[in-house]
Amino acid sequence: MEAPKMIEHQIGDVHDALRFGLDTKRGDIIGSHPLESALLSVEKNQEHMKRITLANVYGAAFPFQLGIERQMLSRFQRPQGPIPSSMLGLEALTGSLEDFGFEDYLNDPRESETFRPVDMHSGMEVRLGLSKGPACKSFM
């Protein structure tokens, strides 16, 4: 399973409460809802069982090869900008093309009136590690 893609919200050693909200350690330890942690544990167990089954059927090297392919496909993204990265190769490898998410029957969040597109320069600075702020500027 790929690592979560989260932006570190610390700028230097001081937490910017006006930009990122109050700093709470409880939110880092406990999920936002009990069902969220249950869903994550079920997905983790299913992935583990799938790897064991593939190792038993095709040999021990096959799950490792799939893991390497997953890592390569999870790193391939478009630059920040108006066209989002679809990650089609990763979805095809993991089998999530058949999943029916909320964006399929509700409105896509990127099409809402309040959506603010990510500034390409700020997004690339965050991705390359030149700045540690959010990819999208909150205040204008």
PDB file of C-alpha atoms in Angstrom:
ATOM      1  CA  MET A   1       0.000   0.000   0.000  1.00  0.00           C
ATOM      2  CA  GLU A   2       1.437   3.378  -0.936  1.00  0.00           C
ATOM      3  CA  ALA A   3       2.404   5.947   1.646  1.00  0.00           C
ATOM      4  CA  PRO A   4      -0.124   8.725   2.289  1.00  0.00           C
ATOM      5  CA  LYS A   5       0.586  11.854   0.309  1.00  0.00           C
ATOM      6  CA  MET A   6       0.337  14.559   2.962  1.00  0.00           C
ATOM      7  CA  ILE A   7       2.096  17.882   3.095  1.00  0.00           C
ATOM      8  CA  GLU A   8       3.949  18.624   6.301  1.00  0.00           C
ATOM      9  CA  HIS A   9       2.278  21.636   7.847  1.00  0.00           C
ATOM     10  CA  GLN A  10       5.223  22.767   9.924  1.00  0.00           C
ATOM     11  CA  ILE A  11       7.061  25.835   8.693  1.00  0.00           C
ATOM     12  CA  GLY A  12      10.295  25.851  10.621  1.00  0.00           C
ATOM     13  CA  ASP A  13       9.818  24.820  14.256  1.00  0.00           C
ATOM     14  CA  VAL A  14       6.798  27.005  15.010  1.00  0.00           C
ATOM     15  CA  HIS A  15       3.251  25.877  14.197  1.00  0.00           C
ATOM     16  CA  ASP A  16       1.364  28.564  12.264  1.00  0.00           C
ATOM     17  CA  ALA A  17      -2.038  28.440  14.002  1.00  0.00           C
ATOM     18  CA  LEU A  18      -3.634  31.074  11.769  1.00  0.00           C
ATOM     19  CA  ARG A  19      -2.856  29.162   8.587  1.00  0.00           C
ATOM     20  CA  PHE A  20      -3.150  25.519   9.694  1.00  0.00           C
ATOM     21  CA  GLY A  21      -5.457  25.637  12.727  1.00  0.00           C
ATOM     22  CA  LEU A  22      -4.743  24.650  16.296  1.00  0.00           C
ATOM     23  CA  ASP A  23      -2.063  22.033  16.836  1.00  0.00           C
ATOM     24  CA  THR A  24      -3.515  18.902  18.411  1.00  0.00           C
ATOM     25  CA  LYS A  25      -1.645  15.649  18.863  1.00  0.00           C
ATOM     26  CA  ARG A  26      -4.866  13.685  19.378  1.00  0.00           C
ATOM     27  CA  GLY A  27      -5.837  14.180  15.726  1.00  0.00           C
ATOM     28  CA  ASP A  28      -2.517  12.655  14.652  1.00  0.00           C
ATOM     29  CA  ILE A  29      -3.047   9.546  16.795  1.00  0.00           C
ATOM     30  CA  ILE A  30      -6.787   8.921  16.460  1.00  0.00           C
ATOM     31  CA  GLY A  31      -8.673   8.975  13.168  1.00  0.00           C
ATOM     32  CA  SER A  32     -11.430  11.464  12.582  1.00  0.00           C
ATOM     33  CA  HIS A  33     -14.129   8.775  12.869  1.00  0.00           C
ATOM     34  CA  PRO A  34     -14.191   5.178  14.178  1.00  0.00           C
ATOM     35  CA  LEU A  35     -15.464   3.895  10.832  1.00  0.00           C
ATOM     36  CA  GLU A  36     -12.463   5.442   9.098  1.00  0.00           C
ATOM     37  CA  SER A  37     -10.026   3.369  11.161  1.00  0.00           C
ATOM     38  CA  ALA A  38     -12.157   0.248  10.629  1.00  0.00           C
ATOM     39  CA  LEU A  39     -12.188   0.812   6.857  1.00  0.00           C
ATOM     40  CA  LEU A  40      -8.412   1.301   6.778  1.00  0.00           C
ATOM     41  CA  SER A  41      -7.797  -1.881   8.786  1.00  0.00           C
ATOM     42  CA  VAL A  42     -10.099  -3.908   6.502  1.00  0.00           C
ATOM     43  CA  GLU A  43      -8.309  -2.617   3.403  1.00  0.00           C
ATOM     44  CA  LYS A  44      -4.937  -3.389   4.985  1.00  0.00           C
ATOM     45  CA  ASN A  45      -6.012  -6.952   5.851  1.00  0.00           C
ATOM     46  CA  GLN A  46      -7.408  -7.538   2.346  1.00  0.00           C
ATOM     47  CA  GLU A  47      -4.163  -6.309   0.779  1.00  0.00           C
ATOM     48  CA  HIS A  48      -2.131  -8.572   3.055  1.00  0.00           C
ATOM     49  CA  MET A  49      -4.273 -11.610   2.209  1.00  0.00           C
ATOM     50  CA  LYS A  50      -4.012 -10.821  -1.502  1.00  0.00           C
ATOM     51  CA  ARG A  51      -0.201 -10.710  -1.255  1.00  0.00           C
ATOM     52  CA  ILE A  52      -0.124 -14.054   0.584  1.00  0.00           C
ATOM     53  CA  THR A  53      -2.395 -15.640  -2.023  1.00  0.00           C
ATOM     54  CA  LEU A  54      -0.288 -14.315  -4.914  1.00  0.00           C
ATOM     55  CA  ALA A  55       2.879 -15.591  -3.224  1.00  0.00           C
ATOM     56  CA  ASN A  56       1.340 -19.051  -2.789  1.00  0.00           C
ATOM     57  CA  VAL A  57       0.076 -19.249  -6.364  1.00  0.00           C
ATOM     58  CA  TYR A  58       2.825 -17.517  -8.402  1.00  0.00           C
ATOM     59  CA  GLY A  59       5.848 -17.636  -6.100  1.00  0.00           C
ATOM     60  CA  ALA A  60       7.450 -15.278  -3.610  1.00  0.00           C
ATOM     61  CA  ALA A  61       8.910 -12.904  -6.223  1.00  0.00           C
ATOM     62  CA  PHE A  62       5.576 -11.956  -7.801  1.00  0.00           C
ATOM     63  CA  PRO A  63       4.252  -9.799  -4.890  1.00  0.00           C
ATOM     64  CA  PHE A  64       7.605  -8.023  -4.756  1.00  0.00           C
ATOM     65  CA  GLN A  65       7.429  -7.267  -8.470  1.00  0.00           C
ATOM     66  CA  LEU A  66       3.902  -5.883  -8.035  1.00  0.00           C
ATOM     67  CA  GLY A  67       5.136  -3.757  -5.134  1.00  0.00           C
ATOM     68  CA  ILE A  68       7.912  -2.275  -7.261  1.00  0.00           C
ATOM     69  CA  GLU A  69       5.469  -1.552 -10.097  1.00  0.00           C
ATOM     70  CA  ARG A  70       3.086   0.089  -7.614  1.00  0.00           C
ATOM     71  CA  GLN A  71       5.859   2.334  -6.321  1.00  0.00           C
ATOM     72  CA  MET A  72       6.850   3.366  -9.839  1.00  0.00           C
ATOM     73  CA  LEU A  73       3.271   4.126 -10.894  1.00  0.00           C
ATOM     74  CA  SER A  74       2.464   6.024  -7.694  1.00  0.00           C
ATOM     75  CA  ARG A  75       5.336   8.438  -8.342  1.00  0.00           C
ATOM     76  CA  PHE A  76       4.290   9.276 -11.888  1.00  0.00           C
ATOM     77  CA  GLN A  77       2.158  12.436 -11.764  1.00  0.00           C
ATOM     78  CA  ARG A  78       1.469  15.526 -13.788  1.00  0.00           C
ATOM     79  CA  PRO A  79       2.815  18.843 -12.526  1.00  0.00           C
ATOM     80  CA  GLN A  80       0.470  20.870 -10.338  1.00  0.00           C
ATOM     81  CA  GLY A  81      -1.946  22.858 -12.419  1.00  0.00           C
ATOM     82  CA  PRO A  82      -5.397  22.919 -13.949  1.00  0.00           C
ATOM     83  CA  ILE A  83      -5.358  19.277 -15.148  1.00  0.00           C
ATOM     84  CA  PRO A  84      -5.218  16.819 -12.233  1.00  0.00           C
ATOM     85  CA  SER A  85      -3.206  13.621 -12.387  1.00  0.00           C
ATOM     86  CA  SER A  86      -5.513  10.669 -13.004  1.00  0.00           C
ATOM     87  CA  MET A  87      -3.049   7.942 -11.924  1.00  0.00           C
ATOM     88  CA  LEU A  88      -4.654   5.593 -14.462  1.00  0.00           C
ATOM     89  CA  GLY A  89      -1.771   3.104 -14.426  1.00  0.00           C
ATOM     90  CA  LEU A  90      -1.903   2.745 -10.644  1.00  0.00           C
ATOM     91  CA  GLU A  91      -5.678   2.327 -10.711  1.00  0.00           C
ATOM     92  CA  ALA A  92      -5.359  -0.388 -13.363  1.00  0.00           C
ATOM     93  CA  LEU A  93      -2.668  -2.202 -11.355  1.00  0.00           C
ATOM     94  CA  THR A  94      -4.566  -2.106  -8.066  1.00  0.00           C
ATOM     95  CA  GLY A  95      -7.936  -2.895  -9.630  1.00  0.00           C
ATOM     96  CA  SER A  96      -9.564   0.284  -8.348  1.00  0.00           C
ATOM     97  CA  LEU A  97     -10.912   1.142 -11.820  1.00  0.00           C
ATOM     98  CA  GLU A  98     -13.992  -0.861 -10.912  1.00  0.00           C
ATOM     99  CA  ASP A  99     -14.531   1.018  -7.626  1.00  0.00           C
ATOM    100  CA  PHE A 100     -17.503   3.334  -7.592  1.00  0.00           C
ATOM    101  CA  GLY A 101     -16.597   6.357  -5.444  1.00  0.00           C
ATOM    102  CA  PHE A 102     -18.669   9.298  -4.281  1.00  0.00           C
ATOM    103  CA  GLU A 103     -17.320  11.465  -7.079  1.00  0.00           C
ATOM    104  CA  ASP A 104     -18.945   9.120  -9.580  1.00  0.00           C
ATOM    105  CA  TYR A 105     -22.499   9.821  -8.414  1.00  0.00           C
ATOM    106  CA  LEU A 106     -22.084  13.150  -6.623  1.00  0.00           C
ATOM    107  CA  ASN A 107     -20.448  16.246  -7.998  1.00  0.00           C
ATOM    108  CA  ASP A 108     -16.713  16.220  -8.413  1.00  0.00           C
ATOM    109  CA  PRO A 109     -15.182  18.550  -5.774  1.00  0.00           C
ATOM    110  CA  ARG A 110     -12.959  20.122  -8.444  1.00  0.00           C
ATOM    111  CA  GLU A 111     -16.052  21.348 -10.296  1.00  0.00           C
ATOM    112  CA  SER A 112     -17.515  23.305  -7.377  1.00  0.00           C
ATOM    113  CA  GLU A 113     -17.681  27.097  -7.293  1.00  0.00           C
ATOM    114  CA  THR A 114     -15.531  27.319  -4.168  1.00  0.00           C
ATOM    115  CA  PHE A 115     -12.678  25.214  -5.578  1.00  0.00           C
ATOM    116  CA  ARG A 116      -9.460  27.179  -5.898  1.00  0.00           C
ATOM    117  CA  PRO A 117      -6.969  25.780  -8.409  1.00  0.00           C
ATOM    118  CA  VAL A 118      -3.482  25.086  -7.196  1.00  0.00           C
ATOM    119  CA  ASP A 119      -0.844  27.594  -8.203  1.00  0.00           C
ATOM    120  CA  MET A 120       1.618  25.697 -10.397  1.00  0.00           C
ATOM    121  CA  HIS A 121       4.724  27.384  -9.008  1.00  0.00           C
ATOM    122  CA  SER A 122       3.758  26.877  -5.349  1.00  0.00           C
ATOM    123  CA  GLY A 123       2.825  23.259  -6.009  1.00  0.00           C
ATOM    124  CA  MET A 124       6.161  22.489  -7.644  1.00  0.00           C
ATOM    125  CA  GLU A 125       8.060  24.211  -4.811  1.00  0.00           C
ATOM    126  CA  VAL A 126       6.264  21.998  -2.278  1.00  0.00           C
ATOM    127  CA  ARG A 127       6.825  18.858  -4.369  1.00  0.00           C
ATOM    128  CA  LEU A 128      10.543  19.557  -4.836  1.00  0.00           C
ATOM    129  CA  GLY A 129      10.999  20.437  -1.168  1.00  0.00           C
ATOM    130  CA  LEU A 130      11.894  24.084  -1.730  1.00  0.00           C
ATOM    131  CA  SER A 131       9.078  25.273   0.531  1.00  0.00           C
ATOM    132  CA  LYS A 132       7.038  23.556   3.219  1.00  0.00           C
ATOM    133  CA  GLY A 133       3.813  25.501   2.960  1.00  0.00           C
ATOM    134  CA  PRO A 134       0.555  24.259   1.495  1.00  0.00           C
ATOM    135  CA  ALA A 135       0.440  23.743  -2.266  1.00  0.00           C
ATOM    136  CA  CYS A 136      -2.575  26.036  -2.558  1.00  0.00           C
ATOM    137  CA  LYS A 137      -2.434  29.477  -1.032  1.00  0.00           C
ATOM    138  CA  SER A 138      -5.309  29.936   1.410  1.00  0.00           C
ATOM    139  CA  PHE A 139      -5.279  33.697   1.545  1.00  0.00           C
ATOM    140  CA  MET A 140      -4.962  36.212  -1.262  1.00  0.00           C
TER     141      MET A 140
END
